[in-house]
XYZ file of C-alpha atoms in Angstrom:
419
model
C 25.416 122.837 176.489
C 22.312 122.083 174.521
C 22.287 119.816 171.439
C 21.238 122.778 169.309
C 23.846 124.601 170.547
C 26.784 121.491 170.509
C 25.204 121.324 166.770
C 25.449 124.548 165.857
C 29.478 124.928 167.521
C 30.194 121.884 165.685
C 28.977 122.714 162.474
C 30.492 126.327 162.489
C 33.882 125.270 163.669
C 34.165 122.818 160.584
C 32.801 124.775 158.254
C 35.390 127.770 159.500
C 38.437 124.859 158.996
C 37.032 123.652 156.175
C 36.765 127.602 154.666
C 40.152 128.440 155.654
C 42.148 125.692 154.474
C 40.167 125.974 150.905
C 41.471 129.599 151.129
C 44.751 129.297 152.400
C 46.301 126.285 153.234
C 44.965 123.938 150.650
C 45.935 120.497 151.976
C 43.534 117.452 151.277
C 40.278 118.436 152.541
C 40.304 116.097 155.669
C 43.784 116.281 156.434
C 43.919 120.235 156.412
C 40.853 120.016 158.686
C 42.013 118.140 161.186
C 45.186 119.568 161.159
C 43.403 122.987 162.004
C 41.322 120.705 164.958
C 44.559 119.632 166.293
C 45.962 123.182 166.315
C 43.058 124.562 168.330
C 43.063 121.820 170.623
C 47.217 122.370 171.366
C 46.543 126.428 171.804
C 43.321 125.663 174.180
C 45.392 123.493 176.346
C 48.882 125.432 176.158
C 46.944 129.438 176.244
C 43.967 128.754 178.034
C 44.041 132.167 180.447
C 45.008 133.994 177.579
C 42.497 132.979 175.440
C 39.704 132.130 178.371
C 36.390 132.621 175.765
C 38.204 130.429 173.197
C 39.192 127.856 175.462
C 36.142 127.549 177.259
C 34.389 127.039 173.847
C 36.576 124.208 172.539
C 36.866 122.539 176.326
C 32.788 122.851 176.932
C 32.317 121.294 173.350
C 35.103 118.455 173.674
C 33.760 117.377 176.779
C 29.815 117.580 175.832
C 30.160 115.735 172.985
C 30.777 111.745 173.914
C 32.977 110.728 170.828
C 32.491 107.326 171.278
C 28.449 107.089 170.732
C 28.424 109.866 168.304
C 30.878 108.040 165.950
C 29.760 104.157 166.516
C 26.512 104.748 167.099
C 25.697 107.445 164.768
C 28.089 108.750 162.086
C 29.961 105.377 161.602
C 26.567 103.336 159.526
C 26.388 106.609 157.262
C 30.118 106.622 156.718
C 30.016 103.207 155.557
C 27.301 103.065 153.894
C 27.870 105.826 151.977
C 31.666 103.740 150.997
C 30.022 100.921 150.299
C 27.268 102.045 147.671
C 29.809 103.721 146.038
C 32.523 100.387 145.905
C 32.812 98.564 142.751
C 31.279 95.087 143.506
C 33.548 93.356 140.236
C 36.495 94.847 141.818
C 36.295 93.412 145.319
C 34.324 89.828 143.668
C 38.072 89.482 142.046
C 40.039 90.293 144.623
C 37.944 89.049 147.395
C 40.311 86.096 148.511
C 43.199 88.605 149.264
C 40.944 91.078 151.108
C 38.983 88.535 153.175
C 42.653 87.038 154.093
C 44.199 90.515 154.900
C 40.852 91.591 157.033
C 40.850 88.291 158.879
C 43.982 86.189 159.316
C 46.155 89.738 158.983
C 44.573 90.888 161.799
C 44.969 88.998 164.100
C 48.582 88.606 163.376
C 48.811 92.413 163.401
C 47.109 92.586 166.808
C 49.159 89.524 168.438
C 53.053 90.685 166.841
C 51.804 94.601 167.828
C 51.169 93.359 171.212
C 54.168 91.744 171.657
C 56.809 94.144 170.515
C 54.955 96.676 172.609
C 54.894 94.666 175.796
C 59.009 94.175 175.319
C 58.949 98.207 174.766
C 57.104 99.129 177.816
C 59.052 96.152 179.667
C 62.519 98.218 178.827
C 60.822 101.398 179.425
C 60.110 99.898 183.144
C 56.013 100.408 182.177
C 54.611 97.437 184.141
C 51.563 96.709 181.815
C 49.938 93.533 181.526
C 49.905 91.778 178.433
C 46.189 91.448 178.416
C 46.553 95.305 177.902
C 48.783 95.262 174.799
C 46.499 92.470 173.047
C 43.783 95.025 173.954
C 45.770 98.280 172.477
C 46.770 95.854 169.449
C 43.066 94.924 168.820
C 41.678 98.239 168.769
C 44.303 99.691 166.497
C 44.992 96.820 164.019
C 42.131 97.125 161.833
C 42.470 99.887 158.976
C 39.669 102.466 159.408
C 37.076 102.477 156.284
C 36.523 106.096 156.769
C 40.033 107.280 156.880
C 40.853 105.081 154.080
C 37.518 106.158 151.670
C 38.629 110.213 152.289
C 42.259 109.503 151.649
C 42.415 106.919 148.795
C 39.952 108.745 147.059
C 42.445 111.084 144.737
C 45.631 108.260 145.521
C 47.822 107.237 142.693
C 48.031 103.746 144.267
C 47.386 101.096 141.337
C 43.805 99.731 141.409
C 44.331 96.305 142.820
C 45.741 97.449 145.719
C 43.360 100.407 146.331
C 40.309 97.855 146.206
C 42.272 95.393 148.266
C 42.685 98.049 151.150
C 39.309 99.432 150.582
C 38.088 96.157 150.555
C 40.009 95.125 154.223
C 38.946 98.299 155.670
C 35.475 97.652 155.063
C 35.195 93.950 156.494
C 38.163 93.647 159.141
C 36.077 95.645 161.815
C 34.491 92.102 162.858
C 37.054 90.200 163.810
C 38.594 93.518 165.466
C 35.568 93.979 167.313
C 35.450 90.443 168.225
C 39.042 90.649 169.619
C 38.703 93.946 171.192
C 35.698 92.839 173.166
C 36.914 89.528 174.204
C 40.317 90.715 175.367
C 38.811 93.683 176.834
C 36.639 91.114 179.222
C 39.192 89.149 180.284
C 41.267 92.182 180.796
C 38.314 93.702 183.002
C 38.010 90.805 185.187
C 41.112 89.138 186.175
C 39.763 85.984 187.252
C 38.302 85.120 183.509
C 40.575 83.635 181.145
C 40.202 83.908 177.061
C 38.277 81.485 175.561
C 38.905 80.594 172.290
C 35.315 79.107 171.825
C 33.511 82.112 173.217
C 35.795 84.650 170.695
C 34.303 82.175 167.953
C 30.470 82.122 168.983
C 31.075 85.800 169.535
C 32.836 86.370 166.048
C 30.208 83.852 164.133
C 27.033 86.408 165.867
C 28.576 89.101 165.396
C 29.959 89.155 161.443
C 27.494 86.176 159.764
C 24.637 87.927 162.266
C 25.671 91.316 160.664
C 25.726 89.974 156.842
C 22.514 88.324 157.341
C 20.810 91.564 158.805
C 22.412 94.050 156.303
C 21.574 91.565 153.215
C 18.230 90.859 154.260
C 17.060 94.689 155.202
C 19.201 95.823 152.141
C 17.470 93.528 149.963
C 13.729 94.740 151.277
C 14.812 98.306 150.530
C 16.393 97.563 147.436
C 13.310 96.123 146.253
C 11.264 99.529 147.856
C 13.514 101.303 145.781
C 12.690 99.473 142.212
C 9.368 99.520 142.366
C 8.585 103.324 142.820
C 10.355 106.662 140.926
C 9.522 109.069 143.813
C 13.439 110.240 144.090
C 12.800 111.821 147.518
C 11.058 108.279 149.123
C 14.294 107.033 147.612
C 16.968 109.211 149.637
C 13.934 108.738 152.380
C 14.720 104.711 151.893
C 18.192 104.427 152.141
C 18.467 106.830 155.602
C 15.805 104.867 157.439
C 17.585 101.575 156.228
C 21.136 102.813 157.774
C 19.421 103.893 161.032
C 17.702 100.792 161.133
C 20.572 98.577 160.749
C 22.415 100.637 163.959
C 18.756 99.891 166.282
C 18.449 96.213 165.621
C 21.854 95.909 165.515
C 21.852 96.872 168.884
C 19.302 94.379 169.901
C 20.517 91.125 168.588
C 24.363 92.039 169.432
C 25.063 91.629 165.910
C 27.764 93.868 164.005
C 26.371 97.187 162.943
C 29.562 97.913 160.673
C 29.196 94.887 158.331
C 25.299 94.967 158.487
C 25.904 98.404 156.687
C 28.579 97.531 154.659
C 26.201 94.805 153.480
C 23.562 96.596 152.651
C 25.410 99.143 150.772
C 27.179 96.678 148.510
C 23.692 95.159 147.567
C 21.646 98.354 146.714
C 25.433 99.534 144.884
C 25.993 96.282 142.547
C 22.445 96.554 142.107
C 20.698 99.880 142.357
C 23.183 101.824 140.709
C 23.568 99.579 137.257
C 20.063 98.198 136.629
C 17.636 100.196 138.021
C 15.041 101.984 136.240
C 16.189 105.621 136.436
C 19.389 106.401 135.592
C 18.695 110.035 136.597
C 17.237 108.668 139.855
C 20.070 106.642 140.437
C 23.120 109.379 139.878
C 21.275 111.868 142.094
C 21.254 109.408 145.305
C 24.947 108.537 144.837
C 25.297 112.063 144.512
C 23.181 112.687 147.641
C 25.536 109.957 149.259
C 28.690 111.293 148.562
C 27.991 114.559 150.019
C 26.729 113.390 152.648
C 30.059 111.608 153.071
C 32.095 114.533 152.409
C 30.155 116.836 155.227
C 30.373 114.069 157.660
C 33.724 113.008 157.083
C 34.856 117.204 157.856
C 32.902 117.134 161.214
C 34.777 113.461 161.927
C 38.165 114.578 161.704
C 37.133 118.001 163.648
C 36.088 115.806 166.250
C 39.349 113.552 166.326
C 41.545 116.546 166.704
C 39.239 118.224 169.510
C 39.269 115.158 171.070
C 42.990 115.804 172.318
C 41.921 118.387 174.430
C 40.333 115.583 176.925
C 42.568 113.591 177.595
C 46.043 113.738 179.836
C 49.081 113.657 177.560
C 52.315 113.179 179.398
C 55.896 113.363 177.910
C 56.823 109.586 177.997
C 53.415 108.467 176.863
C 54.100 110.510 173.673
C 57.547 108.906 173.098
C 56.125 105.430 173.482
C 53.438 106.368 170.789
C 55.873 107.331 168.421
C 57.618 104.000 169.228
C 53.957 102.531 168.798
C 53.754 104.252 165.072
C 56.857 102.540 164.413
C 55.897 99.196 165.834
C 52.461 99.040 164.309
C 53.936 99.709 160.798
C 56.265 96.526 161.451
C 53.144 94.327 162.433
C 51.072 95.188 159.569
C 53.972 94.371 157.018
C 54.693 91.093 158.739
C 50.894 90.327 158.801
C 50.852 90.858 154.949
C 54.195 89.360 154.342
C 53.521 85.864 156.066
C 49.650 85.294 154.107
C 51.597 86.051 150.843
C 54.088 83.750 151.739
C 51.864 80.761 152.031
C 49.489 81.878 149.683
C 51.517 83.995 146.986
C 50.150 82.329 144.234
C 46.366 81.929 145.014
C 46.635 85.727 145.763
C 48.487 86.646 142.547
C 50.608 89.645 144.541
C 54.226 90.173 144.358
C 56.160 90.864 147.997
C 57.113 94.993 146.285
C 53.353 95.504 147.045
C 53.816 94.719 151.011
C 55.182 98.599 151.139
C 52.356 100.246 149.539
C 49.755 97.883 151.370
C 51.611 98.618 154.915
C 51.946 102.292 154.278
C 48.365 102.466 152.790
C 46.707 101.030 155.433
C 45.241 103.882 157.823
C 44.095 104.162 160.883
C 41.028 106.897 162.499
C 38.508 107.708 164.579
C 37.369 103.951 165.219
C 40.941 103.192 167.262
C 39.878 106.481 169.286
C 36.332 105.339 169.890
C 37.632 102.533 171.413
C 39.561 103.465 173.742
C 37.713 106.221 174.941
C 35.259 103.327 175.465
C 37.410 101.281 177.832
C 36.769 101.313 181.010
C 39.301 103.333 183.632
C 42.101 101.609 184.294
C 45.926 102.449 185.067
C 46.746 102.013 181.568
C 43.978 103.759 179.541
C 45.712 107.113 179.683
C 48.988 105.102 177.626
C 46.869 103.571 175.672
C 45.027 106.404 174.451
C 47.595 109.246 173.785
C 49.425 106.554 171.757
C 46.301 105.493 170.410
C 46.029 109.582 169.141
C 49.809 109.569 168.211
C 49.226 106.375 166.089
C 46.109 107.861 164.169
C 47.354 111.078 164.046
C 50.453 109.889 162.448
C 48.439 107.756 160.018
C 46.117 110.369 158.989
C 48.597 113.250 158.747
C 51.879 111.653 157.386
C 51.000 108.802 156.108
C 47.713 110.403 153.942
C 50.237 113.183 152.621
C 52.592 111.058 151.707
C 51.145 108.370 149.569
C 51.399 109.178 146.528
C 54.701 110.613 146.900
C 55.703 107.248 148.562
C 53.855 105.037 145.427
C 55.546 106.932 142.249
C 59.070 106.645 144.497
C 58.568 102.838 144.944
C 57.021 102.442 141.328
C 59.962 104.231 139.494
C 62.439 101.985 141.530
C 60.254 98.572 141.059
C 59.210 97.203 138.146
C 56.587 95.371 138.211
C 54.779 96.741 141.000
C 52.176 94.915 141.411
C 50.894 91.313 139.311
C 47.588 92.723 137.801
């Protein structure tokens, strides 16, 4: 297949999911779409001789389209940047203790407990996989997923502080993620190496302060770009160079492209969108932005569910997903539980929001570009269809859900939440 063509497949498949669950189905926008994607994906793989045109369609697109570069490399910096200029800076600037401890130290914790419970699973199960694997599964599928989180929090009933708190997280906790899923992916690919703690920290010190740096300094030059001129098409023109610049020198200096975004976005939002010159200028580009957003975030979750379609899904591997959703759920309460513990006073949060933050913290197509980036191995194939259980779990149940789950626990708990 062609690009035009992969383009053009793409495009018209989302906009057909998009069409008929406006029309008929009317679930969130995202959710009904990849609901749709999943559908198609289950009656290409179950009815393929009966339906040889369709099947061939969906199978030649899956498998021309490499999920993994498209998201990171492409979609992801417009995603994010397009969250970011649109986050309100006070928000985070007074909650920023409680995100930065969630996205950092609640990570890890989430990765190590999620790897653990999971290697006792699989141990019971009689699955002999290394350890090194789990810490790699945990790492991948630990961090909440900004993009998931922006299109389903967007119309959520969840009280403010804790929206900007997981909004917050999701936007910064793909460093140390990163960090972890490339360090115990290493030592993972070659047996004889052995983690090293001071490596993981040279590694996470390039990759998050090396991001920052870039974003705020290339942010800051187009911010300034932006001030001086009232052109509103060299503006748009501005802020897409600036994102695709960010993901090529990103790329060069091994720095994170995420938070080098994320950066950038919350400078040109505080600023750009408050102070500059033209007001009129200033709606139309968040306009421009959140479009954007919306079209891209339809042709993401298309992709996640036509992803299934690629990969071998066997029986048990399913069941020990659905274990997985369970266990994951456990190690992101207990990695919000024990900062709040130590720290329940500096972060001014009562233990009735753990539920809220545990069930509010999704997971999407990052933990599948991840581990359709690992290298083969014995245990990718687990790792992946409960990677794809886990997210579609998240996005599915958990995004539906919400709200019902928040006015349930808020008219049993009083206070919810300390404002």
């Amino acid at each position: 297949m062609n690009f035009i063509f992969i383009l053009t497949a793409l495009l018209a498949i989302s906009t057909l999911f998009s069409f008929v669950n406006a029309r008929w189905i009317r679930l969130p926008g995202v959710i009904g779409v990849m609901v749709l994607a999943i559908i198609s994906a289950i009656v290409t793989v179950a009815a393929g001789s009966a339906m040889p045109g369709f099947s061939r369609l969906i199978l030649g697109l899956a498998n021309s389209i490499d999920f993994s570069k498209t998201l990171l490399d492409v979609m992801l910096g417009f995603l994010l940047f397009a969250s970011a200029l649109h986050f309100d800076v006070n928000k985070l600037r007074d909650n920023l203790r409680g995100v930065l401890i969630i996205s950092t130290i609640g990570v890890v914790l989430s990765t190590v407990i999620f790897a653990g419970l999971l290697y006792e699973l699989l141990l019971i199960c009689r699955i002999d996989m290394p350890f090194i694997y789990c810490l790699v599964f945990g790492a991948l599928i630990s961090p909440t997923d900004a993009v998931a989180v922006a299109a389903l929090l967007t119309k959520s009933k969840m009280p403010d502080r804790l929206k900007t708190i997981i909004s917050g997280e999701s936007l910064f906790n793909d460093g140390i993620g990163i960090v972890l899923f490339v360090s115990f992916s290493e030592v993972a690919s070659i047996p004889e190496k052995n983690f090293s703690l001071v490596e993981a920290t040279k590694l996470f010190g390039q990759e998050v302060f090396g991001g920052l740096l870039l974003g705020g300094l290339l942010g800051l030059i187009a911010y300034r770009m932006m001030r001086v001129i009232s052109d509103f098409q060299t503006i748009v023109m501005i802020s897409v160079t600036l994102v695709l610049s960010i993901a090529a020198i990103s790329g060069l200096l091994h720095v994170s492209a995420p938070l080098a975004v994320v950066a950038a976005g919350l400078l040109i939002g505080s600023h750009c969108f408050n102070r500059h010159e033209s007001i009129e200028h200033s709606e139309e580009l968040e306009k421009v932005w959140s479009l954007a957003d919306e079209l891209l975030n339809t042709v993401l979750f298309v992709l996640i569910g036509l992803q299934l379609v690629t990969i071998i899904v066997k029986p048990d591997y399913l069941l020990i997903g659905a274990a997985a959703v369970v266990i994951l759920l456990a190690a992101r309460a207990l990695s919000i539980i024990l900062p709040i513990a130590f720290l329940r006073r500096s972060l001014n949060m009562q233990y009735n929001s753990i539920a809220i933050l545990t069930w509010g913290g999704l997971r999407g197509g990052i933990s599948v570009a991840l581990a359709l980036s690992l290298p083969e191995s014995p245990y990718k194939s687990l790792i992946l269809t409960a990677g794809f259980v886990i997210v579609v779990f998240s996005i599915i149940c958990q995004g539906l859900t919400l709200n019902t789950f928040i006015n349930k626990l808020a008219s049993k708990q009083r206070p919810l939440i300390t404002e």
